Amino acid sequence: MENNTGKPWVELGLTDYEYEMIKEILAREPNYVELGMFSVMWSEHCSYKNSRPVLKTFPTEGAQVLEGPGENAGVVDIGDGLAVAFKVESHNHPSAIEPYQGAATGVGGIIRDVFTMGARPIALLNSLRFGTLSSARSRYLFNGVVSGIAGYGNCIGIPTVGGEVYFHPSYEGNPIVNAMCVGILEHKDLAKGVASGVGNPVMVVGAKTGRDGIRGASFASEELNEASEEKRPAVQVGDPFMEKLLMEACLELIKTGYVVGMQDMGAAGLTSSSCEMASKGGTGIEMDVALIPRREKGMNPYEIMLSESQERMLVVPMKGKEDEVQSIFRKWGLDAVVVGTVTDDGILRIKEGEKVVAEIPAKGLTEMCPVFEREAKMPEKLAEIQKCNLMELPEPANYQKTFLDLLSRPTIASKEWVYEQYDYMVGINTVVRPGADAAVVRVKGTKKGIALTIDCNSRYVYLNPYVGGKIAVSEAARNLVCTGAKPLGVTDCINFGNPEKPEIFWQFKEAARGIGEACRALNTPVTGGNVSFYNETKGEAVFPTPTVGMVGLIEDIEKVCTLNFKNQDDIIYLLGENSDELGGSEFLVMYHGLEAGMPPDLDLEKEIALQECTLKLIKEGLINSAHDCSEGGLSVALAECCLAGGMGAQIRLEESTLRPSSLLFGETQSRIIISVSRESADKVKAMAQSHSLAISKLGVVQGKSLVINGNSFTINLTLNEIEARYKGAIPCLMKG
Amino acid sequence: MKFAVIVFPGSNCDADCYHVVKEVIGQDADYVWHQDETFKTQYDCIVLPGGFSYGDYLRTGSIAKFSPIMNEVIKFANQGGLVLGICNGFQILTEAGLLPGALVRNKGLKFVCKDTFLKVENNETPFTLDYTQDQVIQVPVAHGEGAYVCDENTLEKLKANKQIVFRYSTSAGETFPECNFNGSSDNIAGIINKKGNVLGMMPHPERCAETILGNDLGKHVFTSIVSWLKGGGRNGE
Amino acid sequence: MYKALVYVTLKPSILDPQGTAVKKGLESLGFSDVMDVRVGKYLEVSLEAEDKQDAREQVEEMCKKLLSNPVIEDYRFELMEG
């Protein structure tokens, strides 16, 4: 392909305006290689050109933050000279085209982001969304994505310890696949993606370069349509075995202290890694593509620079240490080749042998990318949807049946079918397994544990992005707190529609406002993340889905708290208040077919009181279990506490001011169910009062049935009956 | 006692086994790289850990068996040395011919990670003497190709020689077909060679060797080895 | 240069859950006359050899040593020149 069509930049996804800017930066016309490099680096996926002004509003600083946004992963301090590196990333578009490889390479990419920082990955999580399981295509995507995550994570030997899966028609054509990785490092091993030290060599290590995934980054920045299927070549194939070797080699290399900088070749491959490293280092890089180990014959510079072959890294070691680097990689059977050097002129100069094929100021590809302040406008219909009167709705005829039906909604039902396919134990650190509020992994050699979660209820965000954003953060923090962990920081993955549409941009801006506000209040700075726009099919956007990944610290792993009821006769309390809020609930969709009203409210002050109180209760050993109330409300949360421990409960709900449906199934925020021994009951009540926190008795742990009595309803089911529906739902649908 | 944990490219339970040997049962351990052609020191027991050696790309364990160190492992086993293969280690042992049969795709076609109950069918081996006969232990599995198969003749021999060491069971020790989640012949979870010094098992005892991880009954596979080596074994030589 | 097309299949006595799943899939697509499906592996091995006989011996050896596991699998191959 040569520069002979009318406007080659348009075919590469650049606008006339952007093309003019490129000419200005170069002070000449770009050649085709350069144009290709600009087109991928200036895609939304790499440049955040549509989201940067909004992302800037997030709080990013805090005493615990060692690395904020801008690096391969965020890093927070956990004491004892140790830190946690973590990051989330989307792989939505590739997964829509080829679910197994799309999801697998998503996992591979996020793992590289974490070990590039010098951290040993110890856990994976994922946040997934699909259309409803009644559709064969959704089942195919769901099955493929889960297998892909399992295939990669299990093989490389990093446990997949937690996550979430939602099903909603808006994701039918465009699933959401967000993968999060968490690693542990010693402060002294912290590595960065920076090329400094003029004269230092630049090395390509890991797998060989092929033609796979060329221009994947710009593919991710387009809407999916019928032609997308034909873009299959853009999907890369992952090799977890290769990545395992690469990971071990890189971690061994970092321990030597010879690494100046290191960067994953993810989206936009060699182009992004080289220009980002040079840009951050305030340096230039000169390299020769002829030296790059290739898997296929006849690749031209354009293909080499834009290839997204997986399992490769760019490394800048100290000059003179090339042999040491090579010997480590040789031990692991991998290539490590010097392809260039760090220069002082700020230019990314690509040669093929002696011939210069591209010459671009490194910052021209990164910092100088145009930034757009998009127009934001509230969707016209939204006000009407929010105003929907939910107070007049008829009550269900049979609460017990409704309860069972809710338990078998795929979004609420047990995700055992999913997580049994993931090796969640390899590494022998998993103290709290999938299926809990948050996963907990121990930190060997210390008394500490790390709690991990990823959360977002996108229906709330759809109904009110600001409140939905606040809830996503608050619920993530609440989940961590239920294990006894103090939340430390956030990595977020923004999955929205086309930001060029004012309604979509409004959703994004509002959600970000909510996220920012909650992060500030809960002292959980945003340390990084990823933006995925253009999640649309045939012009219809997915529900706005800003998933929030969060890590927290448990000082004493022996004190970890779990959701299951543990002792017969323990008293069950609710921390927080019930209120009449059905808006956005799973019950409302299921029973009334409505996705309307306002989502539950969230009062950050109350949330803080709840979280502080719960943390103290756990720290002082006063409670035996804690579980957040979320989708499905109080009744579902109680069922989960019962099933997890195989113990029943006798519950009496006496609040007569609330409709039973709201009381049982409403999704009011800032509520945690705890169980307490009789001896500790008074102390627990006193603690709640000292935090000005409402506490009410729900009942006692008893027998092998869950019995919920109210003024006008009774639910009385054995745990076996409940379990059959809760655990049977997804396997049953997947057989279909 | 000194244990060797063999590290193949793609092993991923090597560090877990090492941790249990060193930190949980307090014995010496070395990692031994698959490219080594000889053991540099004398070992009392060799552990082939779980993982995906060589990506398990052709068949599980099929390429690992040609690693240089495997000649040493085979020699060690033939001389009566204790060899424990867990998960991928078990697969390698069958590929290398140190144990009969083979491990094939789970009947449900999916990778399965969960707790299982195992009935100790033979507590007179060097790997199980710290268990009681017929004891039921809860041990996690995590594999996609763990269905044990062998021909009828071999199965009869395994039974006759008490070579079946662990079988999937209920928590009460009943070896019902429905406990056989992966489709193994006769609910087999672990077998020993005829000589009684090479054990292969699909479940991961190293994953349940500390109470913080759920239960610590798995550690007795490792303590049994130490007991046996100290001469307390019923098979003690 | 020779090219060997190697087919590795599960022995008839070994259960093939993958084959069963494919059979079910075909049936659900309306291929109701499918009697049985067995899934195997297909490998292309390019090799240098003195003559066809030598190539055949080499491939035979490869199949026995690595490409198949005689406990569970059978193999056969076709040999082509060039």
PDB file of N, CA and C in Angstrom, chain A residues 560-627:
ATOM      1  N   VAL A 560      -9.385 -11.949  58.948  1.00  0.00           N
ATOM      2  CA  VAL A 560     -10.197 -11.779  57.745  1.00  0.00           C
ATOM      3  C   VAL A 560     -11.646 -12.190  58.019  1.00  0.00           C
ATOM      4  N   CYS A 561     -12.565 -11.429  57.460  1.00  0.00           N
ATOM      5  CA  CYS A 561     -13.987 -11.700  57.698  1.00  0.00           C
ATOM      6  C   CYS A 561     -14.631 -12.200  56.403  1.00  0.00           C
ATOM      7  N   THR A 562     -15.578 -13.116  56.510  1.00  0.00           N
ATOM      8  CA  THR A 562     -16.266 -13.646  55.328  1.00  0.00           C
ATOM      9  C   THR A 562     -17.775 -13.503  55.472  1.00  0.00           C
ATOM     10  N   LEU A 563     -18.494 -13.826  54.422  1.00  0.00           N
ATOM     11  CA  LEU A 563     -19.936 -13.548  54.428  1.00  0.00           C
ATOM     12  C   LEU A 563     -20.770 -14.629  55.093  1.00  0.00           C
ATOM     13  N   ASN A 564     -20.230 -15.853  55.210  1.00  0.00           N
ATOM     14  CA  ASN A 564     -21.068 -16.964  55.662  1.00  0.00           C
ATOM     15  C   ASN A 564     -21.407 -16.916  57.153  1.00  0.00           C
ATOM     16  N   PHE A 565     -22.658 -17.248  57.440  1.00  0.00           N
ATOM     17  CA  PHE A 565     -23.048 -17.404  58.842  1.00  0.00           C
ATOM     18  C   PHE A 565     -22.253 -18.573  59.405  1.00  0.00           C
ATOM     19  N   LYS A 566     -21.795 -18.433  60.667  1.00  0.00           N
ATOM     20  CA  LYS A 566     -20.850 -19.431  61.171  1.00  0.00           C
ATOM     21  C   LYS A 566     -21.325 -20.226  62.367  1.00  0.00           C
ATOM     22  N   ASN A 567     -22.147 -19.617  63.203  1.00  0.00           N
ATOM     23  CA  ASN A 567     -22.562 -20.347  64.410  1.00  0.00           C
ATOM     24  C   ASN A 567     -24.064 -20.285  64.581  1.00  0.00           C
ATOM     25  N   GLN A 568     -24.637 -21.436  64.912  1.00  0.00           N
ATOM     26  CA  GLN A 568     -26.048 -21.468  65.261  1.00  0.00           C
ATOM     27  C   GLN A 568     -26.269 -20.503  66.429  1.00  0.00           C
ATOM     28  N   ASP A 569     -27.400 -19.795  66.375  1.00  0.00           N
ATOM     29  CA  ASP A 569     -27.784 -18.881  67.454  1.00  0.00           C
ATOM     30  C   ASP A 569     -27.100 -17.529  67.433  1.00  0.00           C
ATOM     31  N   ASP A 570     -26.186 -17.325  66.511  1.00  0.00           N
ATOM     32  CA  ASP A 570     -25.636 -15.971  66.380  1.00  0.00           C
ATOM     33  C   ASP A 570     -26.777 -15.034  65.997  1.00  0.00           C
ATOM     34  N   ILE A 571     -26.674 -13.784  66.456  1.00  0.00           N
ATOM     35  CA  ILE A 571     -27.717 -12.814  66.113  1.00  0.00           C
ATOM     36  C   ILE A 571     -27.341 -12.116  64.800  1.00  0.00           C
ATOM     37  N   ILE A 572     -28.342 -11.940  63.950  1.00  0.00           N
ATOM     38  CA  ILE A 572     -28.109 -11.285  62.658  1.00  0.00           C
ATOM     39  C   ILE A 572     -28.616  -9.848  62.738  1.00  0.00           C
ATOM     40  N   TYR A 573     -27.736  -8.914  62.417  1.00  0.00           N
ATOM     41  CA  TYR A 573     -28.114  -7.500  62.424  1.00  0.00           C
ATOM     42  C   TYR A 573     -27.945  -6.911  61.037  1.00  0.00           C
ATOM     43  N   LEU A 574     -28.661  -5.836  60.839  1.00  0.00           N
ATOM     44  CA  LEU A 574     -28.428  -5.031  59.633  1.00  0.00           C
ATOM     45  C   LEU A 574     -27.800  -3.718  60.065  1.00  0.00           C
ATOM     46  N   LEU A 575     -26.649  -3.412  59.494  1.00  0.00           N
ATOM     47  CA  LEU A 575     -26.053  -2.089  59.685  1.00  0.00           C
ATOM     48  C   LEU A 575     -26.536  -1.226  58.533  1.00  0.00           C
ATOM     49  N   GLY A 576     -27.059  -0.048  58.850  1.00  0.00           N
ATOM     50  CA  GLY A 576     -27.618   0.814  57.805  1.00  0.00           C
ATOM     51  C   GLY A 576     -29.126   0.702  57.808  1.00  0.00           C
ATOM     52  N   GLU A 577     -29.737   1.476  56.921  1.00  0.00           N
ATOM     53  CA  GLU A 577     -31.202   1.570  56.952  1.00  0.00           C
ATOM     54  C   GLU A 577     -31.840   1.043  55.674  1.00  0.00           C
ATOM     55  N   ASN A 578     -33.021   0.466  55.828  1.00  0.00           N
ATOM     56  CA  ASN A 578     -33.822   0.111  54.656  1.00  0.00           C
ATOM     57  C   ASN A 578     -34.587   1.344  54.204  1.00  0.00           C
ATOM     58  N   SER A 579     -34.842   1.428  52.915  1.00  0.00           N
ATOM     59  CA  SER A 579     -35.744   2.511  52.501  1.00  0.00           C
ATOM     60  C   SER A 579     -36.484   2.086  51.237  1.00  0.00           C
ATOM     61  N   ASP A 580     -37.487   2.848  50.872  1.00  0.00           N
ATOM     62  CA  ASP A 580     -38.356   2.417  49.783  1.00  0.00           C
ATOM     63  C   ASP A 580     -37.777   2.824  48.439  1.00  0.00           C
ATOM     64  N   GLU A 581     -36.844   2.028  47.948  1.00  0.00           N
ATOM     65  CA  GLU A 581     -36.193   2.354  46.679  1.00  0.00           C
ATOM     66  C   GLU A 581     -36.213   1.131  45.772  1.00  0.00           C
ATOM     67  N   LEU A 582     -37.033   1.164  44.767  1.00  0.00           N
ATOM     68  CA  LEU A 582     -37.073   0.044  43.820  1.00  0.00           C
ATOM     69  C   LEU A 582     -36.415   0.393  42.491  1.00  0.00           C
ATOM     70  N   GLY A 583     -36.137   1.684  42.300  1.00  0.00           N
ATOM     71  CA  GLY A 583     -35.579   2.138  41.024  1.00  0.00           C
ATOM     72  C   GLY A 583     -34.283   1.413  40.696  1.00  0.00           C
ATOM     73  N   GLY A 584     -34.175   0.952  39.456  1.00  0.00           N
ATOM     74  CA  GLY A 584     -32.936   0.318  39.019  1.00  0.00           C
ATOM     75  C   GLY A 584     -32.711  -1.080  39.546  1.00  0.00           C
ATOM     76  N   SER A 585     -33.691  -1.616  40.296  1.00  0.00           N
ATOM     77  CA  SER A 585     -33.448  -2.923  40.903  1.00  0.00           C
ATOM     78  C   SER A 585     -33.688  -4.058  39.905  1.00  0.00           C
ATOM     79  N   GLU A 586     -33.066  -5.171  40.182  1.00  0.00           N
ATOM     80  CA  GLU A 586     -33.245  -6.364  39.351  1.00  0.00           C
ATOM     81  C   GLU A 586     -34.701  -6.836  39.458  1.00  0.00           C
ATOM     82  N   PHE A 587     -35.265  -6.669  40.652  1.00  0.00           N
ATOM     83  CA  PHE A 587     -36.669  -7.036  40.868  1.00  0.00           C
ATOM     84  C   PHE A 587     -37.599  -6.249  39.933  1.00  0.00           C
ATOM     85  N   LEU A 588     -37.326  -4.972  39.817  1.00  0.00           N
ATOM     86  CA  LEU A 588     -38.192  -4.112  39.004  1.00  0.00           C
ATOM     87  C   LEU A 588     -38.184  -4.558  37.532  1.00  0.00           C
ATOM     88  N   VAL A 589     -37.014  -4.947  37.053  1.00  0.00           N
ATOM     89  CA  VAL A 589     -36.928  -5.428  35.673  1.00  0.00           C
ATOM     90  C   VAL A 589     -37.622  -6.771  35.543  1.00  0.00           C
ATOM     91  N   MET A 590     -37.338  -7.631  36.495  1.00  0.00           N
ATOM     92  CA  MET A 590     -37.853  -8.992  36.373  1.00  0.00           C
ATOM     93  C   MET A 590     -39.373  -9.032  36.513  1.00  0.00           C
ATOM     94  N   TYR A 591     -39.868  -8.376  37.543  1.00  0.00           N
ATOM     95  CA  TYR A 591     -41.292  -8.525  37.861  1.00  0.00           C
ATOM     96  C   TYR A 591     -42.170  -7.530  37.099  1.00  0.00           C
ATOM     97  N   HIS A 592     -41.673  -6.320  36.977  1.00  0.00           N
ATOM     98  CA  HIS A 592     -42.501  -5.289  36.337  1.00  0.00           C
ATOM     99  C   HIS A 592     -42.023  -4.938  34.931  1.00  0.00           C
ATOM    100  N   GLY A 593     -40.888  -5.502  34.532  1.00  0.00           N
ATOM    101  CA  GLY A 593     -40.377  -5.205  33.194  1.00  0.00           C
ATOM    102  C   GLY A 593     -39.964  -3.752  33.026  1.00  0.00           C
ATOM    103  N   LEU A 594     -39.557  -3.132  34.120  1.00  0.00           N
ATOM    104  CA  LEU A 594     -39.223  -1.707  34.062  1.00  0.00           C
ATOM    105  C   LEU A 594     -37.750  -1.455  34.362  1.00  0.00           C
ATOM    106  N   GLU A 595     -37.127  -0.650  33.520  1.00  0.00           N
ATOM    107  CA  GLU A 595     -35.793  -0.149  33.849  1.00  0.00           C
ATOM    108  C   GLU A 595     -35.977   1.339  33.964  1.00  0.00           C
ATOM    109  N   ALA A 596     -36.414   1.764  35.119  1.00  0.00           N
ATOM    110  CA  ALA A 596     -36.821   3.150  35.260  1.00  0.00           C
ATOM    111  C   ALA A 596     -36.707   3.597  36.708  1.00  0.00           C
ATOM    112  N   GLY A 597     -37.043   4.875  36.906  1.00  0.00           N
ATOM    113  CA  GLY A 597     -36.948   5.469  38.223  1.00  0.00           C
ATOM    114  C   GLY A 597     -35.538   5.942  38.476  1.00  0.00           C
ATOM    115  N   MET A 598     -35.336   6.418  39.705  1.00  0.00           N
ATOM    116  CA  MET A 598     -33.992   6.816  40.098  1.00  0.00           C
ATOM    117  C   MET A 598     -33.316   5.607  40.720  1.00  0.00           C
ATOM    118  N   PRO A 599     -32.007   5.447  40.506  1.00  0.00           N
ATOM    119  CA  PRO A 599     -31.319   4.372  41.221  1.00  0.00           C
ATOM    120  C   PRO A 599     -31.327   4.689  42.709  1.00  0.00           C
ATOM    121  N   PRO A 600     -30.963   3.726  43.535  1.00  0.00           N
ATOM    122  CA  PRO A 600     -30.912   4.020  44.966  1.00  0.00           C
ATOM    123  C   PRO A 600     -30.012   5.220  45.226  1.00  0.00           C
ATOM    124  N   ASP A 601     -30.343   5.949  46.253  1.00  0.00           N
ATOM    125  CA  ASP A 601     -29.544   7.113  46.597  1.00  0.00           C
ATOM    126  C   ASP A 601     -28.259   6.663  47.299  1.00  0.00           C
ATOM    127  N   LEU A 602     -27.276   7.524  47.287  1.00  0.00           N
ATOM    128  CA  LEU A 602     -26.073   7.204  48.038  1.00  0.00           C
ATOM    129  C   LEU A 602     -25.579   8.433  48.791  1.00  0.00           C
ATOM    130  N   ASP A 603     -25.580   8.323  50.109  1.00  0.00           N
ATOM    131  CA  ASP A 603     -25.121   9.411  50.966  1.00  0.00           C
ATOM    132  C   ASP A 603     -23.717   9.048  51.424  1.00  0.00           C
ATOM    133  N   LEU A 604     -22.737   9.788  50.931  1.00  0.00           N
ATOM    134  CA  LEU A 604     -21.341   9.407  51.207  1.00  0.00           C
ATOM    135  C   LEU A 604     -21.004   9.466  52.692  1.00  0.00           C
ATOM    136  N   GLU A 605     -21.632  10.389  53.422  1.00  0.00           N
ATOM    137  CA  GLU A 605     -21.345  10.459  54.864  1.00  0.00           C
ATOM    138  C   GLU A 605     -21.791   9.187  55.575  1.00  0.00           C
ATOM    139  N   LYS A 606     -22.991   8.751  55.210  1.00  0.00           N
ATOM    140  CA  LYS A 606     -23.499   7.507  55.805  1.00  0.00           C
ATOM    141  C   LYS A 606     -22.626   6.329  55.407  1.00  0.00           C
ATOM    142  N   GLU A 607     -22.219   6.351  54.160  1.00  0.00           N
ATOM    143  CA  GLU A 607     -21.377   5.265  53.658  1.00  0.00           C
ATOM    144  C   GLU A 607     -20.069   5.192  54.446  1.00  0.00           C
ATOM    145  N   ILE A 608     -19.481   6.344  54.688  1.00  0.00           N
ATOM    146  CA  ILE A 608     -18.220   6.379  55.429  1.00  0.00           C
ATOM    147  C   ILE A 608     -18.422   5.847  56.848  1.00  0.00           C
ATOM    148  N   ALA A 609     -19.508   6.280  57.495  1.00  0.00           N
ATOM    149  CA  ALA A 609     -19.788   5.804  58.852  1.00  0.00           C
ATOM    150  C   ALA A 609     -19.934   4.282  58.853  1.00  0.00           C
ATOM    151  N   LEU A 610     -20.668   3.770  57.871  1.00  0.00           N
ATOM    152  CA  LEU A 610     -20.892   2.326  57.779  1.00  0.00           C
ATOM    153  C   LEU A 610     -19.568   1.584  57.612  1.00  0.00           C
ATOM    154  N   GLN A 611     -18.745   2.081  56.721  1.00  0.00           N
ATOM    155  CA  GLN A 611     -17.490   1.383  56.438  1.00  0.00           C
ATOM    156  C   GLN A 611     -16.526   1.467  57.622  1.00  0.00           C
ATOM    157  N   GLU A 612     -16.467   2.623  58.237  1.00  0.00           N
ATOM    158  CA  GLU A 612     -15.552   2.757  59.385  1.00  0.00           C
ATOM    159  C   GLU A 612     -15.984   1.853  60.527  1.00  0.00           C
ATOM    160  N   CYS A 613     -17.278   1.840  60.758  1.00  0.00           N
ATOM    161  CA  CYS A 613     -17.811   1.023  61.852  1.00  0.00           C
ATOM    162  C   CYS A 613     -17.547  -0.457  61.575  1.00  0.00           C
ATOM    163  N   THR A 614     -17.835  -0.893  60.359  1.00  0.00           N
ATOM    164  CA  THR A 614     -17.642  -2.311  60.032  1.00  0.00           C
ATOM    165  C   THR A 614     -16.176  -2.712  60.181  1.00  0.00           C
ATOM    166  N   LEU A 615     -15.292  -1.852  59.717  1.00  0.00           N
ATOM    167  CA  LEU A 615     -13.862  -2.160  59.836  1.00  0.00           C
ATOM    168  C   LEU A 615     -13.452  -2.328  61.295  1.00  0.00           C
ATOM    169  N   LYS A 616     -13.954  -1.448  62.133  1.00  0.00           N
ATOM    170  CA  LYS A 616     -13.617  -1.548  63.569  1.00  0.00           C
ATOM    171  C   LYS A 616     -14.175  -2.825  64.170  1.00  0.00           C
ATOM    172  N   LEU A 617     -15.411  -3.131  63.802  1.00  0.00           N
ATOM    173  CA  LEU A 617     -16.045  -4.343  64.343  1.00  0.00           C
ATOM    174  C   LEU A 617     -15.212  -5.586  63.973  1.00  0.00           C
ATOM    175  N   ILE A 618     -14.725  -5.603  62.758  1.00  0.00           N
ATOM    176  CA  ILE A 618     -13.933  -6.756  62.320  1.00  0.00           C
ATOM    177  C   ILE A 618     -12.579  -6.766  63.024  1.00  0.00           C
ATOM    178  N   LYS A 619     -11.975  -5.616  63.087  1.00  0.00           N
ATOM    179  CA  LYS A 619     -10.660  -5.501  63.720  1.00  0.00           C
ATOM    180  C   LYS A 619     -10.716  -5.960  65.173  1.00  0.00           C
ATOM    181  N   GLU A 620     -11.790  -5.619  65.849  1.00  0.00           N
ATOM    182  CA  GLU A 620     -11.889  -5.981  67.261  1.00  0.00           C
ATOM    183  C   GLU A 620     -12.487  -7.369  67.444  1.00  0.00           C
ATOM    184  N   GLY A 621     -12.707  -8.049  66.366  1.00  0.00           N
ATOM    185  CA  GLY A 621     -13.189  -9.434  66.461  1.00  0.00           C
ATOM    186  C   GLY A 621     -14.598  -9.551  67.016  1.00  0.00           C
ATOM    187  N   LEU A 622     -15.426  -8.526  66.816  1.00  0.00           N
ATOM    188  CA  LEU A 622     -16.762  -8.534  67.415  1.00  0.00           C
ATOM    189  C   LEU A 622     -17.821  -9.201  66.536  1.00  0.00           C
ATOM    190  N   ILE A 623     -17.533  -9.350  65.257  1.00  0.00           N
ATOM    191  CA  ILE A 623     -18.562  -9.947  64.397  1.00  0.00           C
ATOM    192  C   ILE A 623     -18.022 -11.198  63.695  1.00  0.00           C
ATOM    193  N   ASN A 624     -18.925 -12.094  63.377  1.00  0.00           N
ATOM    194  CA  ASN A 624     -18.530 -13.371  62.776  1.00  0.00           C
ATOM    195  C   ASN A 624     -18.713 -13.418  61.266  1.00  0.00           C
ATOM    196  N   SER A 625     -19.492 -12.492  60.728  1.00  0.00           N
ATOM    197  CA  SER A 625     -19.641 -12.440  59.274  1.00  0.00           C
ATOM    198  C   SER A 625     -20.098 -11.051  58.874  1.00  0.00           C
ATOM    199  N   ALA A 626     -19.849 -10.719  57.624  1.00  0.00           N
ATOM    200  CA  ALA A 626     -20.317  -9.437  57.083  1.00  0.00           C
ATOM    201  C   ALA A 626     -20.569  -9.611  55.592  1.00  0.00           C
ATOM    202  N   HIS A 627     -21.689  -9.089  55.143  1.00  0.00           N
ATOM    203  CA  HIS A 627     -22.029  -9.212  53.726  1.00  0.00           C
ATOM    204  C   HIS A 627     -22.817  -7.987  53.273  1.00  0.00           C
TER     205      HIS A 627
END
